[in-house]
mmCIF file of C-alpha atoms in Angstrom:
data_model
loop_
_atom_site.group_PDB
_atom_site.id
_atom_site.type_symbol
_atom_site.label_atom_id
_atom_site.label_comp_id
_atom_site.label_asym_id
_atom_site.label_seq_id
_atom_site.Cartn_x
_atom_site.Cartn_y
_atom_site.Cartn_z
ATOM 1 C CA UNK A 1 117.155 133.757 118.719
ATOM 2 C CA UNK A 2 115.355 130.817 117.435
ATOM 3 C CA UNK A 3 116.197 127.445 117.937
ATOM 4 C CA UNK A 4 115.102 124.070 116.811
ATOM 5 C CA UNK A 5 115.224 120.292 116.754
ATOM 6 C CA UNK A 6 115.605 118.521 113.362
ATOM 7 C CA UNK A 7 117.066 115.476 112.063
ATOM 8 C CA UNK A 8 119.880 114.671 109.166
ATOM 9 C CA UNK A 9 120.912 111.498 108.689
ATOM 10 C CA UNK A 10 118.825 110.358 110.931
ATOM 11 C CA UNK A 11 120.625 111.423 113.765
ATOM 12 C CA UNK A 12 118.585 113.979 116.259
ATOM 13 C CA UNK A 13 119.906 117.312 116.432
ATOM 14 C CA UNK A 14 119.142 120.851 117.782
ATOM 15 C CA UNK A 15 120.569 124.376 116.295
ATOM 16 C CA UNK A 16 119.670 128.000 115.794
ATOM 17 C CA UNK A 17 118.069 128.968 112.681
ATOM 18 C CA UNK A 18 119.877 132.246 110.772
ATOM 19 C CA UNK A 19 118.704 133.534 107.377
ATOM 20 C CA UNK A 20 120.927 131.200 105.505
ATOM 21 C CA UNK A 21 119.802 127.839 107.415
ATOM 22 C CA UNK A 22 120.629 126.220 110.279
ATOM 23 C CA UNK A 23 123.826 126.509 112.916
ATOM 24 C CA UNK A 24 124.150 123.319 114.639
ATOM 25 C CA UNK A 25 124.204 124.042 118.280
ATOM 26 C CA UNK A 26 125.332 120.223 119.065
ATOM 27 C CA UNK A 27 128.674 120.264 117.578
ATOM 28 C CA UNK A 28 129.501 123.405 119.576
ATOM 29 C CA UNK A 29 128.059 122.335 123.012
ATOM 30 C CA UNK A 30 128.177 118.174 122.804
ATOM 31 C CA UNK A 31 127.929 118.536 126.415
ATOM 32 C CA UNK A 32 124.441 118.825 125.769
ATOM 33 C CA UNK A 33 122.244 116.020 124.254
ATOM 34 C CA UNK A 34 119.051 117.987 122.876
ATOM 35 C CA UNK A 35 117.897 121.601 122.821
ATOM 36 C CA UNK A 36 115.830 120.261 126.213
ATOM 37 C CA UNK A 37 118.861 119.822 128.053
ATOM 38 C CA UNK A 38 120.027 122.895 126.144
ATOM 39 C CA UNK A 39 117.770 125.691 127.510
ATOM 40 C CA UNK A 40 119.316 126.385 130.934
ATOM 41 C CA UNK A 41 122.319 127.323 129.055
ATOM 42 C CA UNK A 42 121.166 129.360 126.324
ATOM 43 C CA UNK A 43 123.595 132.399 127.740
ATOM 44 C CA UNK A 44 126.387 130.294 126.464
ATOM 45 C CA UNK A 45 125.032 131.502 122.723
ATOM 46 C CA UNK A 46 126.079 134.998 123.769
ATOM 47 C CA UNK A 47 129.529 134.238 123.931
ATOM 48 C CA UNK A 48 130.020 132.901 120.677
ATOM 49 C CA UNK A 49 131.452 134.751 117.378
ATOM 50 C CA UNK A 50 128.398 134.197 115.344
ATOM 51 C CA UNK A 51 128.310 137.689 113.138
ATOM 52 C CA UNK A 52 130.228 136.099 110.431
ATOM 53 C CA UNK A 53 129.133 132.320 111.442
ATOM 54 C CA UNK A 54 127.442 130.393 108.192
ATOM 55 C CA UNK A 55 124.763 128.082 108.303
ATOM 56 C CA UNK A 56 126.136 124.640 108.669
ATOM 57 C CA UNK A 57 123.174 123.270 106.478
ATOM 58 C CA UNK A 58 120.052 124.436 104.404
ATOM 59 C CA UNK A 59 116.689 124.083 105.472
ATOM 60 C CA UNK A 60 116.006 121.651 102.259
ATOM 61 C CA UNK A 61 119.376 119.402 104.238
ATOM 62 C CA UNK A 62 117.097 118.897 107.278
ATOM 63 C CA UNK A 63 113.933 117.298 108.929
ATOM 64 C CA UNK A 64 112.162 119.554 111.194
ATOM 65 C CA UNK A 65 111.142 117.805 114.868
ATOM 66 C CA UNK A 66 108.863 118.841 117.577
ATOM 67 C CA UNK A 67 110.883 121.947 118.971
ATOM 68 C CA UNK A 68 110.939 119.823 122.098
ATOM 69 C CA UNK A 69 110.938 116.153 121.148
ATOM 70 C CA UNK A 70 110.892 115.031 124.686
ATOM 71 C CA UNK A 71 109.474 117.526 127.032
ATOM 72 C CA UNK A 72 108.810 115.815 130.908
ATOM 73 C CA UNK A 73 104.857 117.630 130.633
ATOM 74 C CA UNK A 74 102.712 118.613 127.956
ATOM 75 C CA UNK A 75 100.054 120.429 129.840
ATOM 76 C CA UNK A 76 97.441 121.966 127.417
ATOM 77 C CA UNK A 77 95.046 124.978 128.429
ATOM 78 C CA UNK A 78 91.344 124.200 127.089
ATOM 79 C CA UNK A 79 88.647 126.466 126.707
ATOM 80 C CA UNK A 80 90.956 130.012 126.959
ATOM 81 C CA UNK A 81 89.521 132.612 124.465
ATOM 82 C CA UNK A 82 86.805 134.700 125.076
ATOM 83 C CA UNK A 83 83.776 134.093 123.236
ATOM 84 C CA UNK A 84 83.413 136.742 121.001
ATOM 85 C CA UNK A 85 79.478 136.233 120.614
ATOM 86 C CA UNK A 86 79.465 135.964 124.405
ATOM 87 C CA UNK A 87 82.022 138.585 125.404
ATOM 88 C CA UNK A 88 80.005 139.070 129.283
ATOM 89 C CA UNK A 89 80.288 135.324 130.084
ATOM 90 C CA UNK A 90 81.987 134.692 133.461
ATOM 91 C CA UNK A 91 85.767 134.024 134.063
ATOM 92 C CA UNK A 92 85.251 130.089 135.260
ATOM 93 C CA UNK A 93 86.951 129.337 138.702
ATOM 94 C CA UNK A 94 89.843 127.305 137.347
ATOM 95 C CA UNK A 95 92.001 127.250 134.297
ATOM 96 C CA UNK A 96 90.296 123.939 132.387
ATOM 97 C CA UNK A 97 93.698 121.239 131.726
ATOM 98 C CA UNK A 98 94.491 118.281 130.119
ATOM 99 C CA UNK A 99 97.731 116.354 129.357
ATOM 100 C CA UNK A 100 99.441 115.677 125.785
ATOM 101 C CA UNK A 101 102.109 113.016 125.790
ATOM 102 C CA UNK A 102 105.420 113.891 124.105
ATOM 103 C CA UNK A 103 104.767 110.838 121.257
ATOM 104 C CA UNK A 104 101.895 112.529 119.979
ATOM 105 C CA UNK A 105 104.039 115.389 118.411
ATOM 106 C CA UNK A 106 105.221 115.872 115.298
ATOM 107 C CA UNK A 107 107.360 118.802 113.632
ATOM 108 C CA UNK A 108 107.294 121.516 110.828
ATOM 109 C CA UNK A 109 106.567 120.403 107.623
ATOM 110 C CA UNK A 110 105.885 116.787 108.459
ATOM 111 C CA UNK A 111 102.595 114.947 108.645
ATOM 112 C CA UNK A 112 100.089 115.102 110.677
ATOM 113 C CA UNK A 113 98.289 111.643 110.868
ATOM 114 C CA UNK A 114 94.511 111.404 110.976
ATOM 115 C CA UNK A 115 93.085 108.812 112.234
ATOM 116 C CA UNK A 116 91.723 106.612 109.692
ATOM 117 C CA UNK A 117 89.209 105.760 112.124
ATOM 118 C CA UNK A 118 88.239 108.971 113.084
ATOM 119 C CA UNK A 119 86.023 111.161 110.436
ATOM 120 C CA UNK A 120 86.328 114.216 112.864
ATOM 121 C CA UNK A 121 90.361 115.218 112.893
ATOM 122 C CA UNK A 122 89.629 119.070 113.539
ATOM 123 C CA UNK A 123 92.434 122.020 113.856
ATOM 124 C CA UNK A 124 93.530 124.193 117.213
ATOM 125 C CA UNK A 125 96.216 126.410 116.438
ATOM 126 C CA UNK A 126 97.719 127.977 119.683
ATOM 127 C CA UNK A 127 101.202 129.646 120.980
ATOM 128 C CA UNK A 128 102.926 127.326 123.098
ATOM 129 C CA UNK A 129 105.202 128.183 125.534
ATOM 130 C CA UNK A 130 108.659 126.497 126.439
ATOM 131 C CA UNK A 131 109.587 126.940 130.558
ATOM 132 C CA UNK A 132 113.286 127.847 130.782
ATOM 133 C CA UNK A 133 114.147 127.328 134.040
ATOM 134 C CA UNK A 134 112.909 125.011 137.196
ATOM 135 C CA UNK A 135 109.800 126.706 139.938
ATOM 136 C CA UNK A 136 107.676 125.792 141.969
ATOM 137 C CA UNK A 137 104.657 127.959 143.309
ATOM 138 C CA UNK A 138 105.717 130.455 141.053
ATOM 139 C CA UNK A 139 104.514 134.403 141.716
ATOM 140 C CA UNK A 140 102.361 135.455 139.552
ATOM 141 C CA UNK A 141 104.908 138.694 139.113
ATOM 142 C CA UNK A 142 107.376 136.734 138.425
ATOM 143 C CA UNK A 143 105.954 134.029 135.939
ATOM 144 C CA UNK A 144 107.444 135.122 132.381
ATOM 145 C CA UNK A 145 110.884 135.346 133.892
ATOM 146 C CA UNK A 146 110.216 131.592 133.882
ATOM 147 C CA UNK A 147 109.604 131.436 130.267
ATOM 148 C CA UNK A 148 112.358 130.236 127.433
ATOM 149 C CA UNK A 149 110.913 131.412 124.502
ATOM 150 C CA UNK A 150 107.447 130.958 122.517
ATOM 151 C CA UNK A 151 106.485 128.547 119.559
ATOM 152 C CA UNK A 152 103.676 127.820 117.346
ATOM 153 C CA UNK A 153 101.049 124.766 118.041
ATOM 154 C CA UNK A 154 98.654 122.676 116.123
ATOM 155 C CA UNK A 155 97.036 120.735 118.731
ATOM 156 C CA UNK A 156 95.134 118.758 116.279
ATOM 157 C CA UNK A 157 92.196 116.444 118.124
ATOM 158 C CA UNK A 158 90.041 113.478 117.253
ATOM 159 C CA UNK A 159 86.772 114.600 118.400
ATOM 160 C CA UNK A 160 85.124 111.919 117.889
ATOM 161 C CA UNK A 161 87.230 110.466 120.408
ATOM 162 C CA UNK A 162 87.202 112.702 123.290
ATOM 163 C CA UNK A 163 84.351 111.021 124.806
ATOM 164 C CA UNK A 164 83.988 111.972 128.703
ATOM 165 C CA UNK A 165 87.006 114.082 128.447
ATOM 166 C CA UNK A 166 89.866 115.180 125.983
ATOM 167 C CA UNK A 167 92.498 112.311 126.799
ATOM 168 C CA UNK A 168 91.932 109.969 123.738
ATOM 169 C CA UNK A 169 91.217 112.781 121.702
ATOM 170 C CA UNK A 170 94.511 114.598 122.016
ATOM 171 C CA UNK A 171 97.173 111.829 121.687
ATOM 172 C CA UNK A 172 97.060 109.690 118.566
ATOM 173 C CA UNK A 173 100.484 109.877 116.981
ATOM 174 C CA UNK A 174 101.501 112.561 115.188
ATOM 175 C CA UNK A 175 98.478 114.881 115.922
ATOM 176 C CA UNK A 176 100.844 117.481 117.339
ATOM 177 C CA UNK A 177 102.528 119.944 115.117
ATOM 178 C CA UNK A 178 105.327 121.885 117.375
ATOM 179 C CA UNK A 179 107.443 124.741 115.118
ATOM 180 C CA UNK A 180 108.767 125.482 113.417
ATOM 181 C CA UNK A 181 110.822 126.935 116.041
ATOM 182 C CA UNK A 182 111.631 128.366 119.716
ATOM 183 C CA UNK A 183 111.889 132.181 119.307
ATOM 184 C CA UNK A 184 113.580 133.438 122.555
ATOM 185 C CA UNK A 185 111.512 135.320 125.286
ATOM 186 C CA UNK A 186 113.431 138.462 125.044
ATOM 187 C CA UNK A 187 113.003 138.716 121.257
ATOM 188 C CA UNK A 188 108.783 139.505 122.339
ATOM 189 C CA UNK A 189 108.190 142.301 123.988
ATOM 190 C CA UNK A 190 104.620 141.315 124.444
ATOM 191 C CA UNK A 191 103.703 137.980 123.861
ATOM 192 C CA UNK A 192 100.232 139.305 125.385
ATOM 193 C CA UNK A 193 99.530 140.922 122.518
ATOM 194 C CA UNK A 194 100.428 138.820 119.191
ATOM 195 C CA UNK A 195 98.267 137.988 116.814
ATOM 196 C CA UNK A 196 97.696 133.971 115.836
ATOM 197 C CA UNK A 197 95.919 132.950 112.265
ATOM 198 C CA UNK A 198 95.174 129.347 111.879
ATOM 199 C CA UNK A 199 94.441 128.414 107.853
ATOM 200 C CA UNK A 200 93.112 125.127 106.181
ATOM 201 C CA UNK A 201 94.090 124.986 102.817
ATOM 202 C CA UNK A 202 94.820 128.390 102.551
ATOM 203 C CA UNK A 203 91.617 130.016 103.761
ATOM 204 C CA UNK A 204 91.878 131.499 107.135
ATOM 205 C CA UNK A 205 89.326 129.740 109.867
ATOM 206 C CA UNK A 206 90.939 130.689 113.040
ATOM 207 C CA UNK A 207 91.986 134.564 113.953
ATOM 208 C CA UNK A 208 92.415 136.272 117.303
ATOM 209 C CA UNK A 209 94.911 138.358 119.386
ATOM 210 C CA UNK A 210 96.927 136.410 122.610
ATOM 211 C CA UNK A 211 95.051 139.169 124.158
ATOM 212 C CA UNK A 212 92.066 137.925 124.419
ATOM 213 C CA UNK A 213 93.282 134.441 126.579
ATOM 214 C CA UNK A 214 90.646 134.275 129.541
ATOM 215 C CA UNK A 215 93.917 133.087 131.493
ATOM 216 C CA UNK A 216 97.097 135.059 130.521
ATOM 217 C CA UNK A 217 100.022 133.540 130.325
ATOM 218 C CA UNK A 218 101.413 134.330 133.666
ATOM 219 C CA UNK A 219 98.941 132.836 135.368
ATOM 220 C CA UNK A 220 98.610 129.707 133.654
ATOM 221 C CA UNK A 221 102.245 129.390 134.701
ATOM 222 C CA UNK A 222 101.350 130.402 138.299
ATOM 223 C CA UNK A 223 98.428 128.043 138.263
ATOM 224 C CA UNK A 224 100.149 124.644 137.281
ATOM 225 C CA UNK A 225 103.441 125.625 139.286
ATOM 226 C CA UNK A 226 101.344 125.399 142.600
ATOM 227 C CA UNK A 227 100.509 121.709 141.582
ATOM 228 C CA UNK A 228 103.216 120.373 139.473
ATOM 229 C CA UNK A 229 107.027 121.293 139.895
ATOM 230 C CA UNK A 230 107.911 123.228 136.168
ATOM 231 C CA UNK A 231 111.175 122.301 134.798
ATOM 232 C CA UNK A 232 113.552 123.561 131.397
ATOM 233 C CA UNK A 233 111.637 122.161 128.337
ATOM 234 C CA UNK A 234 108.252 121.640 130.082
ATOM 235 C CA UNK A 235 105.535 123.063 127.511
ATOM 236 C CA UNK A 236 102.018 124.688 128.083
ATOM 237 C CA UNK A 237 99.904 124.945 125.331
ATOM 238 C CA UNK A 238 97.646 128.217 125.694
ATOM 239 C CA UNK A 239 94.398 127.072 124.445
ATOM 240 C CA UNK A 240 92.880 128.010 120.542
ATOM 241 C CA UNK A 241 90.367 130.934 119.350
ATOM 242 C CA UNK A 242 87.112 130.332 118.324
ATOM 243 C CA UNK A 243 86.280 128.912 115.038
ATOM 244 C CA UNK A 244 87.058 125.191 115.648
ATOM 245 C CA UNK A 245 85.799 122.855 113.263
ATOM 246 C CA UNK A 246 83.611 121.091 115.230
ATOM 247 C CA UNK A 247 81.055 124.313 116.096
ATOM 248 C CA UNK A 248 81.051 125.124 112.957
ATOM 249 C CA UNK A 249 77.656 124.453 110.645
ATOM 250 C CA UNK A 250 78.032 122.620 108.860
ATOM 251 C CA UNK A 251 81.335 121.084 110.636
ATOM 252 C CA UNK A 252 84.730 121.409 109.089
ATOM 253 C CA UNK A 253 87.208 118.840 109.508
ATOM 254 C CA UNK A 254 90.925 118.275 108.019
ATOM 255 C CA UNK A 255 91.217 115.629 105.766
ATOM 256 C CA UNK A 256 94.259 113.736 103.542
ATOM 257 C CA UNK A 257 95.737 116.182 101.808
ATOM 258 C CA UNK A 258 94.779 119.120 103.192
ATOM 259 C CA UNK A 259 97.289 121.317 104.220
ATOM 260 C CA UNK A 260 97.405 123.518 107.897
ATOM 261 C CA UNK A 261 99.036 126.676 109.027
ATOM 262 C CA UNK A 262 99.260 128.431 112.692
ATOM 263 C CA UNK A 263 100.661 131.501 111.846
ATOM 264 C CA UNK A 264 101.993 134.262 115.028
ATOM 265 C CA UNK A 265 103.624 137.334 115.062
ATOM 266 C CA UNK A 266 107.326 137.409 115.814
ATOM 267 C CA UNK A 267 107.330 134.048 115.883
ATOM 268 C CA UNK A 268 106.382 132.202 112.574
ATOM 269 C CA UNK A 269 104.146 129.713 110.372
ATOM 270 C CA UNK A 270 104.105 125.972 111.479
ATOM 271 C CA UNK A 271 102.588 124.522 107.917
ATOM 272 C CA UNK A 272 101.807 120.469 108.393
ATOM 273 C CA UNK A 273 99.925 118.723 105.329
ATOM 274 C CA UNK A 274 97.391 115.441 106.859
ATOM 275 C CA UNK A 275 98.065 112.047 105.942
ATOM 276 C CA UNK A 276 96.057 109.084 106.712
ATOM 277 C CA UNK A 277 97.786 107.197 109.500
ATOM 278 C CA UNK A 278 96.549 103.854 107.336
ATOM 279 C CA UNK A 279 99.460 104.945 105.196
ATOM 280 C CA UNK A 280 102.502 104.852 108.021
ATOM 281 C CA UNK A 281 103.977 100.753 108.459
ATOM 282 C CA UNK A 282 103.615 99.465 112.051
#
């Protein structure tokens, strides 16, 4: 299955996407507020008639949100592809973390805001993960049993702001993109082995295999479970492949106008274009 968030009307809503557009989960389940509070329940989908269900509006109808628009932890993976130049190097101690807040995000096919202040707004495509249900010192064995469903990421970051560590760097509004949608953990047989393409303006500068994550995704779950109590909606973002803007030579950076896309098997294209955030009223 794959669900979203989106807005029409302005009013916040969450559905599963068919061929034909979107069915809107909220109508049928108003118990539930957002696809957050949703994803315990997701077994209630089985039990409805939806063979012959229509889309209860288009794509075009709606405005795509952050899959989770209010997820209790962003926790972000840095550093987690091997070096391809430097396949021998050491496995470091400790999965390397930092936090994204939830009001950073933004969703598919919306802007991402540079920084008008920044003149280094570089790209980080990565899989994100959604958790589906509540742990705690989770077993390594056990840790994708934990796991809703998969989505693609553009963790975009100000690097001239990350200054003694990635904080300020990785939450300026709308530097986020989250989409275009949840696709189910049992509809991936290997989410170990998918490959993610990250392209600026339509040339390709990110390219790798989930198989090459230093920590897989099991234990990155295992990891922050023993220090943080995981709950339905909580995201991890898996870390990026090589190619970043900023060790590039000369460096590459994403500017107004350009347009981004994190591409991943089985799972889909998040496509943002930038915008100046001098251009948004405050």
């Amino acid at each position: 299955m794959k669900l979203l968030s989106f807005s029409l009307h302005d009013k916040k809503k969450y559905g599963l996407a068919i061929p034909g557009g979107v069915i809107d989960l909220q109508v049928l389940f108003p118990q539930y507020k957002t696809l957050r509070d949703f994803i315990p329940h997701l077994h209630l989908i089985d039990n409805l008639p939806l063979s012959d269900k229509k889309a209860d509006y288009s794509f075009d109808e709606i405005t795509f949100l952050p899959v989770i628009t209010e997820p209790k932890k962003i926790i972000c993976a840095g550093t987690n592809y091997r070096d391809k130049k430097n396949s021998s190097a050491e496995k470091p101690s400790n999965p390397v973390l930092f936090i994204r807040f939830a009001d950073s995000q933004t969703g598919h096919l919306t802007p991402l805001l540079k920084p008008e202040c920044s003149n280094e707004f570089d790209f980080e495509g990565e899989m994100a993960l959604v958790i589906g249900r509540e742990g705690r010192n989770i077993p390594l064995q056990e840790a994708l049993h934990y796991v809703a469903g998969y989505s693609c990421y553009m963790d975009g970051s100000v690097r001239d702001w990350q200054h003694t560590w990635f904080t300020a760097g990785k939450n300026w509004p709308a530097t986020g993109g989250f989409g275009p949608w949840l696709v189910t953990a049992d509809e991936i047989r290997d989410p170990q082995n998918l490959n993610i393409t990250t392209r600026l303006n339509g040339q390709t500068v990110q390219q790798d295999n989930t198989s090459s994550m230093v920590y897989t995704l099991a234990e990155l779950i295992a990891y922050i479970s023993m220090f943080s109590v995981l709950s339905p909606g909580d995201v991890i973002l898996t870390g990026t492949p090589g190619g970043i803007g900023k060790k590039r030579t000369p460096p590459l950076f994403m500017h107004a106008g350009d347009s981004v896309e994190v591409e991943i098997d089985q799972i889909g294209c998040l496509i943002n274009v930038v915008c100046s955030d001098a251009t948004v009223t405050r």
